[in-house]
PDB file of C-alpha atoms in Angstrom:
ATOM      1  CA  MET A 516      -3.278  68.233  27.413  1.00  0.00           C
ATOM      2  CA  PRO A 517      -5.728  71.111  28.035  1.00  0.00           C
ATOM      3  CA  PHE A 518      -7.379  72.886  25.131  1.00  0.00           C
ATOM      4  CA  THR A 519      -5.742  76.258  24.519  1.00  0.00           C
ATOM      5  CA  LEU A 520      -7.551  79.562  24.113  1.00  0.00           C
ATOM      6  CA  SER A 521      -6.792  83.141  23.259  1.00  0.00           C
ATOM      7  CA  ILE A 522      -8.931  86.176  24.073  1.00  0.00           C
ATOM      8  CA  VAL A 523      -9.223  89.278  21.879  1.00  0.00           C
ATOM      9  CA  GLU A 524     -10.911  92.090  23.857  1.00  0.00           C
ATOM     10  CA  ASP A 525      -9.976  95.779  24.071  1.00  0.00           C
ATOM     11  CA  ASP A 526     -11.297  96.341  27.626  1.00  0.00           C
ATOM     12  CA  PRO A 527      -8.461  95.201  29.949  1.00  0.00           C
ATOM     13  CA  VAL A 528     -10.794  94.573  32.898  1.00  0.00           C
ATOM     14  CA  ILE A 529     -13.140  92.367  30.877  1.00  0.00           C
ATOM     15  CA  ARG A 530     -10.187  90.635  29.220  1.00  0.00           C
ATOM     16  CA  SER A 531      -8.578  89.890  32.569  1.00  0.00           C
ATOM     17  CA  GLY A 532     -11.853  88.487  33.874  1.00  0.00           C
ATOM     18  CA  TRP A 533     -12.216  86.097  30.939  1.00  0.00           C
ATOM     19  CA  VAL A 534      -8.605  84.963  31.356  1.00  0.00           C
ATOM     20  CA  LYS A 535      -9.216  84.118  35.010  1.00  0.00           C
ATOM     21  CA  ILE A 536     -12.407  82.204  34.218  1.00  0.00           C
ATOM     22  CA  ILE A 537     -10.635  80.141  31.556  1.00  0.00           C
ATOM     23  CA  ASN A 538      -7.598  79.340  33.682  1.00  0.00           C
ATOM     24  CA  ARG A 539      -9.773  78.231  36.595  1.00  0.00           C
ATOM     25  CA  SER A 540     -11.632  75.784  34.342  1.00  0.00           C
ATOM     26  CA  SER A 541     -10.439  72.214  34.148  1.00  0.00           C
ATOM     27  CA  GLY A 542      -9.292  71.203  30.675  1.00  0.00           C
ATOM     28  CA  TYR A 543      -8.691  74.713  29.324  1.00  0.00           C
ATOM     29  CA  ARG A 544      -5.806  77.165  29.418  1.00  0.00           C
ATOM     30  CA  CYS A 545      -5.602  80.755  28.180  1.00  0.00           C
ATOM     31  CA  VAL A 546      -2.252  81.033  26.395  1.00  0.00           C
ATOM     32  CA  SER A 547      -2.536  84.605  25.076  1.00  0.00           C
ATOM     33  CA  ASP A 548      -4.712  87.692  25.081  1.00  0.00           C
ATOM     34  CA  TYR A 549      -4.820  90.788  22.888  1.00  0.00           C
ATOM     35  CA  GLY A 550      -6.353  94.251  23.036  1.00  0.00           C
ATOM     36  CA  SER A 551      -6.734  94.772  19.300  1.00  0.00           C
ATOM     37  CA  ALA A 552      -7.360  92.880  16.071  1.00  0.00           C
ATOM     38  CA  GLU A 553      -4.030  94.041  14.665  1.00  0.00           C
ATOM     39  CA  ALA A 554      -2.061  92.577  17.577  1.00  0.00           C
ATOM     40  CA  ALA A 555      -4.131  89.401  17.479  1.00  0.00           C
ATOM     41  CA  LEU A 556      -3.475  88.847  13.773  1.00  0.00           C
ATOM     42  CA  VAL A 557       0.258  88.955  14.401  1.00  0.00           C
ATOM     43  CA  GLY A 558       0.273  86.705  17.455  1.00  0.00           C
ATOM     44  CA  LEU A 559      -2.421  84.205  16.523  1.00  0.00           C
ATOM     45  CA  VAL A 560      -1.057  83.476  13.071  1.00  0.00           C
ATOM     46  CA  LYS A 561       2.334  82.674  14.603  1.00  0.00           C
ATOM     47  CA  ASN A 562       0.973  80.684  17.554  1.00  0.00           C
ATOM     48  CA  PRO A 563      -2.649  79.661  16.940  1.00  0.00           C
ATOM     49  CA  PRO A 564      -4.537  78.190  19.916  1.00  0.00           C
ATOM     50  CA  ASP A 565      -7.390  75.706  19.637  1.00  0.00           C
ATOM     51  CA  PHE A 566     -10.072  78.340  20.272  1.00  0.00           C
ATOM     52  CA  VAL A 567     -10.386  82.137  20.217  1.00  0.00           C
ATOM     53  CA  LEU A 568     -12.915  84.287  22.082  1.00  0.00           C
ATOM     54  CA  MET A 569     -13.271  87.390  19.905  1.00  0.00           C
ATOM     55  CA  ASP A 570     -14.895  90.706  20.802  1.00  0.00           C
ATOM     56  CA  ILE A 571     -16.824  92.234  17.884  1.00  0.00           C
ATOM     57  CA  ASN A 572     -16.336  95.921  18.683  1.00  0.00           C
ATOM     58  CA  LEU A 573     -12.581  96.423  18.620  1.00  0.00           C
ATOM     59  CA  PRO A 574     -10.672  99.644  17.898  1.00  0.00           C
ATOM     60  CA  GLY A 575      -9.271  99.698  14.358  1.00  0.00           C
ATOM     61  CA  LYS A 576     -10.187  96.442  12.628  1.00  0.00           C
ATOM     62  CA  SER A 577     -13.411  94.954  13.949  1.00  0.00           C
ATOM     63  CA  GLY A 578     -13.661  91.489  15.437  1.00  0.00           C
ATOM     64  CA  ILE A 579     -15.532  90.372  12.326  1.00  0.00           C
ATOM     65  CA  GLU A 580     -12.733  91.605  10.059  1.00  0.00           C
ATOM     66  CA  CYS A 581     -10.194  89.925  12.312  1.00  0.00           C
ATOM     67  CA  THR A 582     -12.163  86.670  12.192  1.00  0.00           C
ATOM     68  CA  ARG A 583     -12.378  86.747   8.400  1.00  0.00           C
ATOM     69  CA  GLU A 584      -8.609  87.292   8.097  1.00  0.00           C
ATOM     70  CA  LEU A 585      -7.744  84.669  10.721  1.00  0.00           C
ATOM     71  CA  LYS A 586      -9.914  82.019   9.070  1.00  0.00           C
ATOM     72  CA  ARG A 587      -8.251  82.785   5.749  1.00  0.00           C
ATOM     73  CA  ARG A 588      -4.758  82.407   7.198  1.00  0.00           C
ATOM     74  CA  VAL A 589      -5.437  79.720   9.847  1.00  0.00           C
ATOM     75  CA  PRO A 590      -8.492  77.783   8.572  1.00  0.00           C
ATOM     76  CA  LYS A 591      -8.567  75.264  11.431  1.00  0.00           C
ATOM     77  CA  ILE A 592      -8.834  77.874  14.178  1.00  0.00           C
ATOM     78  CA  GLU A 593     -12.223  77.964  15.963  1.00  0.00           C
ATOM     79  CA  ILE A 594     -13.551  81.429  16.824  1.00  0.00           C
ATOM     80  CA  VAL A 595     -16.446  82.354  19.110  1.00  0.00           C
ATOM     81  CA  MET A 596     -17.675  85.937  18.963  1.00  0.00           C
ATOM     82  CA  LEU A 597     -18.385  87.940  22.122  1.00  0.00           C
ATOM     83  CA  THR A 598     -20.833  90.841  21.973  1.00  0.00           C
ATOM     84  CA  MET A 599     -22.838  93.108  24.249  1.00  0.00           C
ATOM     85  CA  PHE A 600     -25.944  93.037  22.036  1.00  0.00           C
ATOM     86  CA  ASP A 601     -27.865  90.379  20.118  1.00  0.00           C
ATOM     87  CA  ASP A 602     -27.704  92.321  16.853  1.00  0.00           C
ATOM     88  CA  ARG A 603     -28.884  90.225  13.891  1.00  0.00           C
ATOM     89  CA  ASP A 604     -26.746  91.972  11.275  1.00  0.00           C
ATOM     90  CA  ASN A 605     -23.537  91.405  13.231  1.00  0.00           C
ATOM     91  CA  LEU A 606     -24.620  87.843  14.028  1.00  0.00           C
ATOM     92  CA  PHE A 607     -24.936  86.720  10.423  1.00  0.00           C
ATOM     93  CA  GLU A 608     -21.956  88.765   9.263  1.00  0.00           C
ATOM     94  CA  ALA A 609     -19.811  87.061  11.913  1.00  0.00           C
ATOM     95  CA  LEU A 610     -21.038  83.607  10.892  1.00  0.00           C
ATOM     96  CA  ARG A 611     -20.319  84.388   7.249  1.00  0.00           C
ATOM     97  CA  ALA A 612     -16.824  85.500   8.274  1.00  0.00           C
ATOM     98  CA  GLY A 613     -16.204  82.034   9.735  1.00  0.00           C
ATOM     99  CA  ALA A 614     -17.182  82.303  13.408  1.00  0.00           C
ATOM    100  CA  THR A 615     -18.145  78.980  14.983  1.00  0.00           C
ATOM    101  CA  GLY A 616     -20.224  80.401  17.844  1.00  0.00           C
ATOM    102  CA  TYR A 617     -21.723  83.616  19.184  1.00  0.00           C
ATOM    103  CA  LEU A 618     -22.071  84.518  22.875  1.00  0.00           C
ATOM    104  CA  LEU A 619     -23.284  87.539  24.785  1.00  0.00           C
ATOM    105  CA  LYS A 620     -20.698  89.045  27.122  1.00  0.00           C
ATOM    106  CA  ARG A 621     -23.096  88.694  30.046  1.00  0.00           C
ATOM    107  CA  THR A 622     -22.796  84.914  29.685  1.00  0.00           C
ATOM    108  CA  THR A 623     -22.151  83.386  33.117  1.00  0.00           C
ATOM    109  CA  PRO A 624     -18.891  81.513  33.809  1.00  0.00           C
ATOM    110  CA  ALA A 625     -20.827  78.227  33.959  1.00  0.00           C
ATOM    111  CA  ALA A 626     -22.490  78.915  30.617  1.00  0.00           C
ATOM    112  CA  LEU A 627     -19.133  79.880  29.098  1.00  0.00           C
ATOM    113  CA  LEU A 628     -17.623  76.585  30.216  1.00  0.00           C
ATOM    114  CA  GLU A 629     -20.573  74.709  28.737  1.00  0.00           C
ATOM    115  CA  ALA A 630     -20.103  76.645  25.489  1.00  0.00           C
ATOM    116  CA  LEU A 631     -16.441  75.625  25.394  1.00  0.00           C
ATOM    117  CA  ASN A 632     -17.439  71.996  25.992  1.00  0.00           C
ATOM    118  CA  GLN A 633     -19.866  72.253  23.075  1.00  0.00           C
ATOM    119  CA  LEU A 634     -17.102  73.714  20.926  1.00  0.00           C
ATOM    120  CA  LYS A 635     -14.746  70.927  21.966  1.00  0.00           C
ATOM    121  CA  GLY A 636     -17.416  68.416  20.974  1.00  0.00           C
ATOM    122  CA  GLY A 637     -17.785  69.890  17.512  1.00  0.00           C
ATOM    123  CA  GLY A 638     -20.798  72.093  18.242  1.00  0.00           C
ATOM    124  CA  SER A 639     -21.563  75.749  17.590  1.00  0.00           C
ATOM    125  CA  PRO A 640     -22.334  77.392  20.950  1.00  0.00           C
ATOM    126  CA  MET A 641     -24.772  80.303  21.042  1.00  0.00           C
ATOM    127  CA  SER A 642     -26.410  82.220  23.864  1.00  0.00           C
ATOM    128  CA  PRO A 643     -30.159  81.457  24.039  1.00  0.00           C
ATOM    129  CA  GLN A 644     -31.002  85.005  22.920  1.00  0.00           C
ATOM    130  CA  ILE A 645     -28.744  84.568  19.886  1.00  0.00           C
ATOM    131  CA  ALA A 646     -30.255  81.173  19.065  1.00  0.00           C
ATOM    132  CA  ARG A 647     -33.686  82.813  19.131  1.00  0.00           C
ATOM    133  CA  GLN A 648     -32.512  85.349  16.542  1.00  0.00           C
ATOM    134  CA  VAL A 649     -31.439  82.493  14.278  1.00  0.00           C
ATOM    135  CA  VAL A 650     -34.757  80.696  14.810  1.00  0.00           C
ATOM    136  CA  GLN A 651     -36.739  83.848  14.019  1.00  0.00           C
ATOM    137  CA  PHE A 652     -34.703  84.385  10.869  1.00  0.00           C
ATOM    138  CA  PHE A 653     -35.499  80.927   9.533  1.00  0.00           C
ATOM    139  CA  ARG A 654     -39.150  81.239  10.508  1.00  0.00           C
ATOM    140  CA  GLN A 655     -39.284  84.337   8.324  1.00  0.00           C
ATOM    141  CA  HIS A 656     -37.751  82.369   5.456  1.00  0.00           C
ATOM    142  CA  GLU A 657     -40.092  79.394   5.328  1.00  0.00           C
ATOM    143  CA  PRO A 658     -38.891  77.954   1.998  1.00  0.00           C
ATOM    144  CA  ALA A 659     -35.387  77.577   3.438  1.00  0.00           C
ATOM    145  CA  ALA A 660     -36.780  75.912   6.534  1.00  0.00           C
ATOM    146  CA  GLU A 661     -38.967  73.609   4.465  1.00  0.00           C
ATOM    147  CA  SER A 662     -36.071  72.528   2.303  1.00  0.00           C
ATOM    148  CA  ALA A 663     -34.080  71.783   5.458  1.00  0.00           C
ATOM    149  CA  ALA A 664     -36.816  69.541   6.853  1.00  0.00           C
ATOM    150  CA  GLY A 665     -36.497  65.800   6.880  1.00  0.00           C
ATOM    151  CA  GLY A 666     -34.922  63.234   9.101  1.00  0.00           C
ATOM    152  CA  VAL A 667     -36.666  64.350  12.293  1.00  0.00           C
ATOM    153  CA  GLU A 668     -39.045  61.410  12.010  1.00  0.00           C
ATOM    154  CA  LYS A 669     -36.035  59.082  12.452  1.00  0.00           C
ATOM    155  CA  LEU A 670     -35.426  60.328  15.995  1.00  0.00           C
ATOM    156  CA  SER A 671     -36.407  58.381  19.077  1.00  0.00           C
ATOM    157  CA  ALA A 672     -38.842  59.901  21.573  1.00  0.00           C
ATOM    158  CA  ARG A 673     -35.975  60.905  23.876  1.00  0.00           C
ATOM    159  CA  GLU A 674     -33.926  62.384  21.022  1.00  0.00           C
ATOM    160  CA  SER A 675     -36.954  64.391  19.880  1.00  0.00           C
ATOM    161  CA  GLU A 676     -37.493  65.625  23.434  1.00  0.00           C
ATOM    162  CA  ILE A 677     -33.888  66.786  23.706  1.00  0.00           C
ATOM    163  CA  LEU A 678     -34.077  68.447  20.271  1.00  0.00           C
ATOM    164  CA  ARG A 679     -37.135  70.365  21.439  1.00  0.00           C
ATOM    165  CA  CYS A 680     -35.151  71.565  24.466  1.00  0.00           C
ATOM    166  CA  LEU A 681     -32.333  72.700  22.182  1.00  0.00           C
ATOM    167  CA  ALA A 682     -34.838  74.629  20.071  1.00  0.00           C
ATOM    168  CA  GLU A 683     -36.019  76.377  23.243  1.00  0.00           C
ATOM    169  CA  GLY A 684     -32.446  77.569  23.829  1.00  0.00           C
ATOM    170  CA  ARG A 685     -31.791  75.443  26.905  1.00  0.00           C
ATOM    171  CA  HIS A 686     -28.230  74.713  28.014  1.00  0.00           C
ATOM    172  CA  TYR A 687     -27.015  71.119  28.297  1.00  0.00           C
ATOM    173  CA  LYS A 688     -27.125  71.247  32.108  1.00  0.00           C
ATOM    174  CA  GLU A 689     -30.706  72.505  32.064  1.00  0.00           C
ATOM    175  CA  ILE A 690     -31.681  69.629  29.766  1.00  0.00           C
ATOM    176  CA  ALA A 691     -29.907  67.117  31.990  1.00  0.00           C
ATOM    177  CA  ASP A 692     -31.639  68.462  35.115  1.00  0.00           C
ATOM    178  CA  GLN A 693     -35.068  68.609  33.477  1.00  0.00           C
ATOM    179  CA  LEU A 694     -34.882  65.077  32.059  1.00  0.00           C
ATOM    180  CA  GLN A 695     -32.963  63.649  35.044  1.00  0.00           C
ATOM    181  CA  LEU A 696     -30.075  62.504  32.866  1.00  0.00           C
ATOM    182  CA  SER A 697     -26.318  62.813  33.228  1.00  0.00           C
ATOM    183  CA  MET A 698     -24.467  65.388  31.119  1.00  0.00           C
ATOM    184  CA  ASP A 699     -22.655  62.571  29.281  1.00  0.00           C
ATOM    185  CA  THR A 700     -25.974  60.930  28.411  1.00  0.00           C
ATOM    186  CA  VAL A 701     -27.360  64.229  27.090  1.00  0.00           C
ATOM    187  CA  ARG A 702     -24.243  64.724  24.955  1.00  0.00           C
ATOM    188  CA  THR A 703     -24.599  61.165  23.603  1.00  0.00           C
ATOM    189  CA  TYR A 704     -28.230  61.778  22.625  1.00  0.00           C
ATOM    190  CA  ILE A 705     -27.304  65.069  20.978  1.00  0.00           C
ATOM    191  CA  ARG A 706     -24.469  63.465  19.037  1.00  0.00           C
ATOM    192  CA  ARG A 707     -26.830  60.725  17.801  1.00  0.00           C
ATOM    193  CA  THR A 708     -29.417  63.354  16.885  1.00  0.00           C
ATOM    194  CA  TYR A 709     -26.859  65.292  14.838  1.00  0.00           C
ATOM    195  CA  GLU A 710     -25.827  62.102  13.063  1.00  0.00           C
ATOM    196  CA  LYS A 711     -29.415  61.174  12.185  1.00  0.00           C
ATOM    197  CA  LEU A 712     -30.211  64.685  10.963  1.00  0.00           C
ATOM    198  CA  HIS A 713     -26.871  64.989   9.106  1.00  0.00           C
ATOM    199  CA  VAL A 714     -26.058  68.280  10.871  1.00  0.00           C
ATOM    200  CA  HIS A 715     -23.075  69.551  12.820  1.00  0.00           C
ATOM    201  CA  SER A 716     -24.483  72.203  15.157  1.00  0.00           C
ATOM    202  CA  ARG A 717     -27.399  73.214  17.363  1.00  0.00           C
ATOM    203  CA  THR A 718     -28.449  75.840  14.813  1.00  0.00           C
ATOM    204  CA  GLU A 719     -28.689  73.346  11.945  1.00  0.00           C
ATOM    205  CA  ALA A 720     -30.576  70.879  14.156  1.00  0.00           C
ATOM    206  CA  VAL A 721     -33.064  73.530  15.268  1.00  0.00           C
ATOM    207  CA  VAL A 722     -33.675  74.582  11.662  1.00  0.00           C
ATOM    208  CA  LYS A 723     -34.616  71.001  10.771  1.00  0.00           C
ATOM    209  CA  TYR A 724     -36.787  70.755  13.867  1.00  0.00           C
ATOM    210  CA  LEU A 725     -38.694  73.938  12.955  1.00  0.00           C
ATOM    211  CA  GLY A 726     -39.063  72.869   9.342  1.00  0.00           C
ATOM    212  CA  HIS A 727     -40.504  69.481  10.265  1.00  0.00           C
TER     213      HIS A 727
END
C-alpha cells in the first residue's frame, strides 16, 4: 500500500502542484488537501494520513499552531513544514511544536521525493539551507555540542565519510553519485551510523559530528 499524504497550503496553485507531484511519485498518494489550518484540523483528526506537508503562513491559525494541535490530538502523525524563507525563529518553533522536517517551498520535485523517502525511513528531512541554520545554531552553543559529542570514533571510514556529506547538507542521491554507491547502500550506511551514534535524524547526527 502507498504511503498517504495530506497537504495544507492556502495558495490553490501551489497546493495543486504539490498534489500532482505526490500522485506522480511511486509509493505515495495524496488523499486530501486543505486551504486553512481550521479545515485541516477537522479533516486530519478524522482521517489522518501517514504524512502531512504543512505551510507555515496560513490565514487564521498558523501552520505552527496547526502542527502543535495536530500532534496533541494525533501524536503519530508526521508533519513536514513548508516555508518560503529559512527563518530561524520559525524553524525552531516548528520543531518544538512537533514537526518532523522542514523544507523550503522551492524544493525540487526530486528533492521532495527524497525527503519523503527519508521520512518513510524514520529520518527528519531538511533542505540544505535549513540544515545549515541548525548547524550554525549548535556552533553558537558549544557546550550543547560538546555534550552531544561521542560515538563518532566508532564509525568506519565510509560511515564517517557519509556523515561528513550529511553535515555539508548533501542529498542522498548526491552522496551516492559522489561515492559511486547505490541509494540502498547509502541508506544502509546512514542507518548504521544512526544506530552507532544513538540518534534518529540527520540533525542529531550532524550535531554529534560537529561536537566531535
